[in-house]
């Protein structure tokens, strides 16, 4: 009886990421996942003609410069990465991804397919769960891309988790409000939606799941890969973002009435 109780709380079994508990869990990796689950909401939507990434970035200070300290970064011209969890860990993963993209392009002469990149990042993150001398990576990343094969463009969205698992999605959410955000994403008809419509949908979801009473003010950061960007990963233009935010706020006010 005592043995099972110990393993359920992790006592002793959670001191190293190389120790399994008697019921087959690696607690340090689970704790790294908690760092991701407590972060601001991040979501990705893969639609008919592109991918949209959005993030709820808490405003840490009135003196912070708006638009700085970005949490969505480019790994390559047409690959975007949005991180949830510890910001520095996200940055480390993105830097690794940039190196992978450059090496691939140098060696093969073409851009790295999104799936290959996601799997290489996952292998990198997984290394941090195998050695007692390092701690697991406290970040999950959404990897968005648009692969070209022949004349066709195929939007891609992958999730890489702290345990080294990589999954492919049409749409998903990370962070504090992930459950309610996923419920909202499930209501969307992603396969027929355009990237332009997805920008508005993503803004609406981020505003909808933001908890006014508990959470601080936030800044909405959004990027996209779409025909409008010539399939490169770019920030959503300021006027388009402002319009999407205005519509999101109006929709929430209408719901509250």
PDB file of C-alpha atoms in Angstrom:
ATOM      1  CA  UNK A   1       0.000   0.000   0.000  1.00  0.00           C
ATOM      2  CA  UNK A   2       2.776   2.404   0.982  1.00  0.00           C
ATOM      3  CA  UNK A   3       4.635   1.621  -2.248  1.00  0.00           C
ATOM      4  CA  UNK A   4       1.742   2.615  -4.534  1.00  0.00           C
ATOM      5  CA  UNK A   5       1.095   5.807  -2.593  1.00  0.00           C
ATOM      6  CA  UNK A   6       4.718   6.852  -3.016  1.00  0.00           C
ATOM      7  CA  UNK A   7       4.705   6.323  -6.751  1.00  0.00           C
ATOM      8  CA  UNK A   8       1.501   8.309  -7.253  1.00  0.00           C
ATOM      9  CA  UNK A   9       2.914  11.527  -5.769  1.00  0.00           C
ATOM     10  CA  UNK A  10       6.353  11.031  -7.247  1.00  0.00           C
ATOM     11  CA  UNK A  11       8.265  11.128  -3.919  1.00  0.00           C
ATOM     12  CA  UNK A  12      11.731   9.903  -4.705  1.00  0.00           C
ATOM     13  CA  UNK A  13      10.789   8.864  -8.223  1.00  0.00           C
ATOM     14  CA  UNK A  14      10.644  12.452  -9.470  1.00  0.00           C
ATOM     15  CA  UNK A  15      14.206  13.480  -8.608  1.00  0.00           C
ATOM     16  CA  UNK A  16      15.624  12.563 -11.999  1.00  0.00           C
ATOM     17  CA  UNK A  17      14.245  12.446 -15.523  1.00  0.00           C
ATOM     18  CA  UNK A  18      15.918   9.044 -15.954  1.00  0.00           C
ATOM     19  CA  UNK A  19      13.971   7.294 -13.182  1.00  0.00           C
ATOM     20  CA  UNK A  20      10.769   5.443 -13.948  1.00  0.00           C
ATOM     21  CA  UNK A  21       8.122   5.123 -11.240  1.00  0.00           C
ATOM     22  CA  UNK A  22       6.839   1.576 -10.555  1.00  0.00           C
ATOM     23  CA  UNK A  23       3.780   2.302 -12.707  1.00  0.00           C
ATOM     24  CA  UNK A  24       5.917   3.360 -15.685  1.00  0.00           C
ATOM     25  CA  UNK A  25       5.789   7.150 -15.455  1.00  0.00           C
ATOM     26  CA  UNK A  26       8.597   9.680 -15.759  1.00  0.00           C
ATOM     27  CA  UNK A  27       7.537  12.449 -13.386  1.00  0.00           C
ATOM     28  CA  UNK A  28      10.063  15.097 -14.416  1.00  0.00           C
ATOM     29  CA  UNK A  29       8.705  14.968 -17.964  1.00  0.00           C
ATOM     30  CA  UNK A  30       5.151  15.257 -16.663  1.00  0.00           C
ATOM     31  CA  UNK A  31       6.168  18.292 -14.601  1.00  0.00           C
ATOM     32  CA  UNK A  32       7.675  19.874 -17.734  1.00  0.00           C
ATOM     33  CA  UNK A  33       4.269  19.398 -19.374  1.00  0.00           C
ATOM     34  CA  UNK A  34       2.722  21.300 -16.419  1.00  0.00           C
ATOM     35  CA  UNK A  35       4.895  24.315 -17.301  1.00  0.00           C
ATOM     36  CA  UNK A  36       3.281  24.227 -20.742  1.00  0.00           C
ATOM     37  CA  UNK A  37      -0.241  23.745 -19.368  1.00  0.00           C
ATOM     38  CA  UNK A  38       0.094  26.840 -17.138  1.00  0.00           C
ATOM     39  CA  UNK A  39       1.211  29.159 -19.933  1.00  0.00           C
ATOM     40  CA  UNK A  40      -0.849  31.665 -21.953  1.00  0.00           C
ATOM     41  CA  UNK A  41      -3.111  30.136 -24.594  1.00  0.00           C
ATOM     42  CA  UNK A  42      -1.544  29.280 -27.948  1.00  0.00           C
ATOM     43  CA  UNK A  43      -3.492  27.990 -30.914  1.00  0.00           C
ATOM     44  CA  UNK A  44      -2.875  26.833 -34.450  1.00  0.00           C
ATOM     45  CA  UNK A  45      -5.390  26.407 -37.269  1.00  0.00           C
ATOM     46  CA  UNK A  46      -4.541  24.579 -40.468  1.00  0.00           C
ATOM     47  CA  UNK A  47      -7.095  25.572 -43.101  1.00  0.00           C
ATOM     48  CA  UNK A  48      -7.789  25.152 -46.816  1.00  0.00           C
ATOM     49  CA  UNK A  49      -5.059  27.442 -48.117  1.00  0.00           C
ATOM     50  CA  UNK A  50      -2.749  28.119 -45.168  1.00  0.00           C
ATOM     51  CA  UNK A  51      -1.996  28.055 -41.453  1.00  0.00           C
ATOM     52  CA  UNK A  52      -2.667  30.618 -38.703  1.00  0.00           C
ATOM     53  CA  UNK A  53      -0.828  30.776 -35.355  1.00  0.00           C
ATOM     54  CA  UNK A  54      -2.151  32.891 -32.478  1.00  0.00           C
ATOM     55  CA  UNK A  55      -0.956  33.488 -28.944  1.00  0.00           C
ATOM     56  CA  UNK A  56      -2.345  35.198 -25.852  1.00  0.00           C
ATOM     57  CA  UNK A  57       0.699  37.040 -24.543  1.00  0.00           C
ATOM     58  CA  UNK A  58       0.232  38.486 -21.024  1.00  0.00           C
ATOM     59  CA  UNK A  59       1.330  42.110 -20.668  1.00  0.00           C
ATOM     60  CA  UNK A  60       3.901  41.838 -17.879  1.00  0.00           C
ATOM     61  CA  UNK A  61       4.358  45.589 -17.376  1.00  0.00           C
ATOM     62  CA  UNK A  62       2.887  48.898 -18.493  1.00  0.00           C
ATOM     63  CA  UNK A  63       6.400  49.814 -19.586  1.00  0.00           C
ATOM     64  CA  UNK A  64       6.794  46.836 -21.903  1.00  0.00           C
ATOM     65  CA  UNK A  65       7.079  47.805 -25.577  1.00  0.00           C
ATOM     66  CA  UNK A  66       4.019  46.530 -27.485  1.00  0.00           C
ATOM     67  CA  UNK A  67       4.935  44.050 -30.200  1.00  0.00           C
ATOM     68  CA  UNK A  68       8.290  43.168 -28.603  1.00  0.00           C
ATOM     69  CA  UNK A  69       9.240  39.913 -26.828  1.00  0.00           C
ATOM     70  CA  UNK A  70       7.642  37.830 -29.541  1.00  0.00           C
ATOM     71  CA  UNK A  71       6.556  34.286 -28.828  1.00  0.00           C
ATOM     72  CA  UNK A  72       5.907  33.265 -32.449  1.00  0.00           C
ATOM     73  CA  UNK A  73       9.125  33.038 -34.441  1.00  0.00           C
ATOM     74  CA  UNK A  74      10.246  31.908 -37.883  1.00  0.00           C
ATOM     75  CA  UNK A  75      12.430  28.830 -38.258  1.00  0.00           C
ATOM     76  CA  UNK A  76      12.642  29.291 -42.029  1.00  0.00           C
ATOM     77  CA  UNK A  77      11.034  31.586 -44.594  1.00  0.00           C
ATOM     78  CA  UNK A  78       7.885  29.508 -44.717  1.00  0.00           C
ATOM     79  CA  UNK A  79       7.966  27.842 -41.290  1.00  0.00           C
ATOM     80  CA  UNK A  80       6.540  29.436 -38.149  1.00  0.00           C
ATOM     81  CA  UNK A  81       6.833  28.197 -34.578  1.00  0.00           C
ATOM     82  CA  UNK A  82       4.647  29.184 -31.634  1.00  0.00           C
ATOM     83  CA  UNK A  83       5.822  28.175 -28.176  1.00  0.00           C
ATOM     84  CA  UNK A  84       3.962  27.584 -24.930  1.00  0.00           C
ATOM     85  CA  UNK A  85       5.770  27.155 -21.607  1.00  0.00           C
ATOM     86  CA  UNK A  86       9.108  28.640 -20.568  1.00  0.00           C
ATOM     87  CA  UNK A  87      10.047  31.389 -23.031  1.00  0.00           C
ATOM     88  CA  UNK A  88      13.767  30.620 -22.939  1.00  0.00           C
ATOM     89  CA  UNK A  89      13.139  26.937 -23.639  1.00  0.00           C
ATOM     90  CA  UNK A  90      10.932  27.903 -26.601  1.00  0.00           C
ATOM     91  CA  UNK A  91      13.760  30.062 -27.919  1.00  0.00           C
ATOM     92  CA  UNK A  92      16.231  27.200 -27.575  1.00  0.00           C
ATOM     93  CA  UNK A  93      13.969  24.891 -29.594  1.00  0.00           C
ATOM     94  CA  UNK A  94      13.454  27.537 -32.311  1.00  0.00           C
ATOM     95  CA  UNK A  95      17.209  28.134 -32.569  1.00  0.00           C
ATOM     96  CA  UNK A  96      17.736  24.403 -33.041  1.00  0.00           C
ATOM     97  CA  UNK A  97      15.008  24.371 -35.724  1.00  0.00           C
ATOM     98  CA  UNK A  98      16.699  27.244 -37.571  1.00  0.00           C
ATOM     99  CA  UNK A  99      19.955  25.300 -37.622  1.00  0.00           C
ATOM    100  CA  UNK A 100      18.179  22.191 -38.910  1.00  0.00           C
ATOM    101  CA  UNK A 101      16.511  24.179 -41.720  1.00  0.00           C
ATOM    102  CA  UNK A 102      19.796  25.781 -42.787  1.00  0.00           C
ATOM    103  CA  UNK A 103      21.664  22.464 -42.779  1.00  0.00           C
ATOM    104  CA  UNK A 104      18.955  20.763 -44.804  1.00  0.00           C
ATOM    105  CA  UNK A 105      18.871  23.574 -47.392  1.00  0.00           C
ATOM    106  CA  UNK A 106      22.669  23.585 -47.644  1.00  0.00           C
ATOM    107  CA  UNK A 107      22.796  19.795 -48.110  1.00  0.00           C
ATOM    108  CA  UNK A 108      19.748  19.129 -50.307  1.00  0.00           C
ATOM    109  CA  UNK A 109      19.306  22.511 -52.013  1.00  0.00           C
ATOM    110  CA  UNK A 110      15.603  22.765 -51.129  1.00  0.00           C
ATOM    111  CA  UNK A 111      13.480  23.818 -48.164  1.00  0.00           C
ATOM    112  CA  UNK A 112      12.983  21.283 -45.409  1.00  0.00           C
ATOM    113  CA  UNK A 113       9.556  19.560 -45.386  1.00  0.00           C
ATOM    114  CA  UNK A 114       7.589  20.543 -42.279  1.00  0.00           C
ATOM    115  CA  UNK A 115       7.155  16.940 -41.164  1.00  0.00           C
ATOM    116  CA  UNK A 116      10.917  16.274 -41.276  1.00  0.00           C
ATOM    117  CA  UNK A 117      11.572  19.436 -39.264  1.00  0.00           C
ATOM    118  CA  UNK A 118       8.927  18.546 -36.653  1.00  0.00           C
ATOM    119  CA  UNK A 119      10.398  15.067 -36.246  1.00  0.00           C
ATOM    120  CA  UNK A 120      13.965  16.381 -35.924  1.00  0.00           C
ATOM    121  CA  UNK A 121      12.878  18.907 -33.273  1.00  0.00           C
ATOM    122  CA  UNK A 122      11.011  16.134 -31.453  1.00  0.00           C
ATOM    123  CA  UNK A 123      14.171  13.980 -31.462  1.00  0.00           C
ATOM    124  CA  UNK A 124      16.131  16.923 -30.030  1.00  0.00           C
ATOM    125  CA  UNK A 125      13.582  17.566 -27.270  1.00  0.00           C
ATOM    126  CA  UNK A 126      13.446  13.827 -26.525  1.00  0.00           C
ATOM    127  CA  UNK A 127      17.205  13.798 -25.798  1.00  0.00           C
ATOM    128  CA  UNK A 128      16.509  15.967 -22.753  1.00  0.00           C
ATOM    129  CA  UNK A 129      14.436  13.152 -21.223  1.00  0.00           C
ATOM    130  CA  UNK A 130      17.232  10.554 -21.458  1.00  0.00           C
ATOM    131  CA  UNK A 131      20.113  11.945 -19.388  1.00  0.00           C
ATOM    132  CA  UNK A 132      20.128  12.729 -15.680  1.00  0.00           C
ATOM    133  CA  UNK A 133      22.534  15.655 -16.214  1.00  0.00           C
ATOM    134  CA  UNK A 134      19.949  17.775 -18.114  1.00  0.00           C
ATOM    135  CA  UNK A 135      16.402  18.769 -17.313  1.00  0.00           C
ATOM    136  CA  UNK A 136      13.491  18.165 -19.713  1.00  0.00           C
ATOM    137  CA  UNK A 137      12.482  20.978 -22.034  1.00  0.00           C
ATOM    138  CA  UNK A 138       9.644  23.010 -20.475  1.00  0.00           C
ATOM    139  CA  UNK A 139       8.068  23.973 -23.785  1.00  0.00           C
ATOM    140  CA  UNK A 140       5.677  22.658 -26.399  1.00  0.00           C
ATOM    141  CA  UNK A 141       5.905  24.116 -29.885  1.00  0.00           C
ATOM    142  CA  UNK A 142       3.466  24.326 -32.751  1.00  0.00           C
ATOM    143  CA  UNK A 143       5.285  24.005 -36.063  1.00  0.00           C
ATOM    144  CA  UNK A 144       3.413  25.502 -39.038  1.00  0.00           C
ATOM    145  CA  UNK A 145       4.505  25.250 -42.648  1.00  0.00           C
ATOM    146  CA  UNK A 146       3.288  25.039 -46.214  1.00  0.00           C
ATOM    147  CA  UNK A 147       5.060  22.362 -48.250  1.00  0.00           C
ATOM    148  CA  UNK A 148       5.389  22.540 -52.018  1.00  0.00           C
ATOM    149  CA  UNK A 149       5.221  19.401 -54.095  1.00  0.00           C
ATOM    150  CA  UNK A 150       4.790  19.878 -57.818  1.00  0.00           C
ATOM    151  CA  UNK A 151       2.679  23.017 -58.120  1.00  0.00           C
ATOM    152  CA  UNK A 152       0.620  22.129 -55.056  1.00  0.00           C
ATOM    153  CA  UNK A 153       0.921  23.794 -51.662  1.00  0.00           C
ATOM    154  CA  UNK A 154       0.012  21.704 -48.616  1.00  0.00           C
ATOM    155  CA  UNK A 155      -0.501  23.481 -45.274  1.00  0.00           C
ATOM    156  CA  UNK A 156       0.940  21.590 -42.295  1.00  0.00           C
ATOM    157  CA  UNK A 157       0.591  21.895 -38.532  1.00  0.00           C
ATOM    158  CA  UNK A 158       2.535  19.800 -36.024  1.00  0.00           C
ATOM    159  CA  UNK A 159       2.803  19.793 -32.242  1.00  0.00           C
ATOM    160  CA  UNK A 160       6.065  18.832 -30.495  1.00  0.00           C
ATOM    161  CA  UNK A 161       5.687  18.106 -26.767  1.00  0.00           C
ATOM    162  CA  UNK A 162       8.283  18.006 -23.937  1.00  0.00           C
ATOM    163  CA  UNK A 163       8.267  14.192 -23.972  1.00  0.00           C
ATOM    164  CA  UNK A 164       9.469  14.143 -27.593  1.00  0.00           C
ATOM    165  CA  UNK A 165       6.110  13.148 -29.077  1.00  0.00           C
ATOM    166  CA  UNK A 166       5.168  14.782 -32.386  1.00  0.00           C
ATOM    167  CA  UNK A 167       1.593  14.901 -33.665  1.00  0.00           C
ATOM    168  CA  UNK A 168      -0.051  16.328 -36.763  1.00  0.00           C
ATOM    169  CA  UNK A 169      -3.207  18.406 -36.398  1.00  0.00           C
ATOM    170  CA  UNK A 170      -5.863  20.325 -38.311  1.00  0.00           C
ATOM    171  CA  UNK A 171      -6.155  22.577 -35.292  1.00  0.00           C
ATOM    172  CA  UNK A 172      -5.083  22.483 -31.661  1.00  0.00           C
ATOM    173  CA  UNK A 173      -4.507  24.618 -28.573  1.00  0.00           C
ATOM    174  CA  UNK A 174      -1.965  24.712 -25.741  1.00  0.00           C
ATOM    175  CA  UNK A 175      -1.787  26.515 -22.408  1.00  0.00           C
ATOM    176  CA  UNK A 176      -4.218  27.428 -19.660  1.00  0.00           C
ATOM    177  CA  UNK A 177      -7.427  27.538 -21.658  1.00  0.00           C
ATOM    178  CA  UNK A 178      -6.578  24.684 -24.046  1.00  0.00           C
ATOM    179  CA  UNK A 179      -9.708  22.630 -23.297  1.00  0.00           C
ATOM    180  CA  UNK A 180     -12.209  25.393 -24.007  1.00  0.00           C
ATOM    181  CA  UNK A 181     -10.154  26.574 -27.022  1.00  0.00           C
ATOM    182  CA  UNK A 182     -10.144  23.044 -28.474  1.00  0.00           C
ATOM    183  CA  UNK A 183     -13.932  22.843 -28.027  1.00  0.00           C
ATOM    184  CA  UNK A 184     -14.276  26.076 -30.028  1.00  0.00           C
ATOM    185  CA  UNK A 185     -11.852  24.863 -32.733  1.00  0.00           C
ATOM    186  CA  UNK A 186     -13.904  21.661 -33.130  1.00  0.00           C
ATOM    187  CA  UNK A 187     -16.918  23.788 -34.117  1.00  0.00           C
ATOM    188  CA  UNK A 188     -15.040  25.289 -37.102  1.00  0.00           C
ATOM    189  CA  UNK A 189     -15.142  23.857 -40.604  1.00  0.00           C
ATOM    190  CA  UNK A 190     -11.380  24.111 -41.115  1.00  0.00           C
ATOM    191  CA  UNK A 191     -11.203  22.250 -44.448  1.00  0.00           C
ATOM    192  CA  UNK A 192     -13.346  24.854 -46.219  1.00  0.00           C
ATOM    193  CA  UNK A 193     -12.077  27.936 -44.359  1.00  0.00           C
ATOM    194  CA  UNK A 194      -9.635  30.403 -45.919  1.00  0.00           C
ATOM    195  CA  UNK A 195      -6.611  31.728 -44.015  1.00  0.00           C
ATOM    196  CA  UNK A 196      -8.231  35.175 -43.928  1.00  0.00           C
ATOM    197  CA  UNK A 197     -11.315  33.735 -42.212  1.00  0.00           C
ATOM    198  CA  UNK A 198      -9.075  31.709 -39.875  1.00  0.00           C
ATOM    199  CA  UNK A 199      -7.383  34.909 -38.638  1.00  0.00           C
ATOM    200  CA  UNK A 200     -10.781  36.192 -37.470  1.00  0.00           C
ATOM    201  CA  UNK A 201     -11.755  32.826 -36.001  1.00  0.00           C
ATOM    202  CA  UNK A 202      -8.471  32.540 -34.067  1.00  0.00           C
ATOM    203  CA  UNK A 203      -8.826  36.070 -32.626  1.00  0.00           C
ATOM    204  CA  UNK A 204     -12.394  35.291 -31.560  1.00  0.00           C
ATOM    205  CA  UNK A 205     -11.320  32.081 -29.778  1.00  0.00           C
ATOM    206  CA  UNK A 206      -8.406  33.732 -27.938  1.00  0.00           C
ATOM    207  CA  UNK A 207     -10.675  36.520 -26.667  1.00  0.00           C
ATOM    208  CA  UNK A 208     -13.443  34.052 -25.795  1.00  0.00           C
ATOM    209  CA  UNK A 209     -11.252  31.779 -23.642  1.00  0.00           C
ATOM    210  CA  UNK A 210      -9.371  34.630 -21.915  1.00  0.00           C
ATOM    211  CA  UNK A 211     -10.471  34.831 -18.286  1.00  0.00           C
ATOM    212  CA  UNK A 212     -10.920  38.538 -17.515  1.00  0.00           C
ATOM    213  CA  UNK A 213     -11.311  37.995 -13.768  1.00  0.00           C
ATOM    214  CA  UNK A 214      -8.119  35.953 -13.249  1.00  0.00           C
ATOM    215  CA  UNK A 215      -5.736  36.817 -16.065  1.00  0.00           C
ATOM    216  CA  UNK A 216      -3.784  39.977 -16.707  1.00  0.00           C
ATOM    217  CA  UNK A 217      -4.219  42.148 -19.773  1.00  0.00           C
ATOM    218  CA  UNK A 218      -2.870  40.489 -22.865  1.00  0.00           C
ATOM    219  CA  UNK A 219      -1.566  41.257 -26.301  1.00  0.00           C
ATOM    220  CA  UNK A 220      -2.758  39.144 -29.233  1.00  0.00           C
ATOM    221  CA  UNK A 221       0.142  37.996 -31.376  1.00  0.00           C
ATOM    222  CA  UNK A 222      -0.751  36.392 -34.688  1.00  0.00           C
ATOM    223  CA  UNK A 223       1.087  35.138 -37.763  1.00  0.00           C
ATOM    224  CA  UNK A 224       0.034  33.311 -40.903  1.00  0.00           C
ATOM    225  CA  UNK A 225       1.215  31.423 -43.958  1.00  0.00           C
ATOM    226  CA  UNK A 226      -1.199  32.040 -46.815  1.00  0.00           C
ATOM    227  CA  UNK A 227      -1.521  32.948 -50.516  1.00  0.00           C
ATOM    228  CA  UNK A 228      -1.546  36.594 -49.353  1.00  0.00           C
ATOM    229  CA  UNK A 229       1.980  36.178 -47.912  1.00  0.00           C
ATOM    230  CA  UNK A 230       3.165  34.202 -50.945  1.00  0.00           C
ATOM    231  CA  UNK A 231       3.255  31.204 -48.578  1.00  0.00           C
ATOM    232  CA  UNK A 232       5.904  32.766 -46.362  1.00  0.00           C
ATOM    233  CA  UNK A 233       5.542  32.973 -42.579  1.00  0.00           C
ATOM    234  CA  UNK A 234       4.621  36.572 -41.731  1.00  0.00           C
ATOM    235  CA  UNK A 235       2.929  38.622 -39.069  1.00  0.00           C
ATOM    236  CA  UNK A 236      -0.729  39.282 -39.716  1.00  0.00           C
ATOM    237  CA  UNK A 237      -0.849  42.920 -40.986  1.00  0.00           C
ATOM    238  CA  UNK A 238      -1.704  45.461 -38.261  1.00  0.00           C
ATOM    239  CA  UNK A 239      -4.946  46.662 -39.915  1.00  0.00           C
ATOM    240  CA  UNK A 240      -6.169  43.087 -40.409  1.00  0.00           C
ATOM    241  CA  UNK A 241      -5.287  42.188 -36.811  1.00  0.00           C
ATOM    242  CA  UNK A 242      -7.066  45.292 -35.473  1.00  0.00           C
ATOM    243  CA  UNK A 243     -10.184  44.403 -37.492  1.00  0.00           C
ATOM    244  CA  UNK A 244     -10.116  40.782 -36.234  1.00  0.00           C
ATOM    245  CA  UNK A 245      -9.715  41.980 -32.620  1.00  0.00           C
ATOM    246  CA  UNK A 246     -12.569  44.493 -32.981  1.00  0.00           C
ATOM    247  CA  UNK A 247     -14.863  41.758 -34.352  1.00  0.00           C
ATOM    248  CA  UNK A 248     -13.809  39.380 -31.546  1.00  0.00           C
ATOM    249  CA  UNK A 249     -14.588  41.974 -28.857  1.00  0.00           C
ATOM    250  CA  UNK A 250     -17.942  42.790 -30.482  1.00  0.00           C
ATOM    251  CA  UNK A 251     -18.866  39.091 -30.626  1.00  0.00           C
ATOM    252  CA  UNK A 252     -18.060  38.659 -26.925  1.00  0.00           C
ATOM    253  CA  UNK A 253     -20.081  41.732 -25.962  1.00  0.00           C
ATOM    254  CA  UNK A 254     -23.007  40.368 -27.984  1.00  0.00           C
ATOM    255  CA  UNK A 255     -22.713  37.046 -26.129  1.00  0.00           C
ATOM    256  CA  UNK A 256     -22.667  38.769 -22.740  1.00  0.00           C
ATOM    257  CA  UNK A 257     -25.870  40.696 -23.418  1.00  0.00           C
TER     258      UNK A 257
END
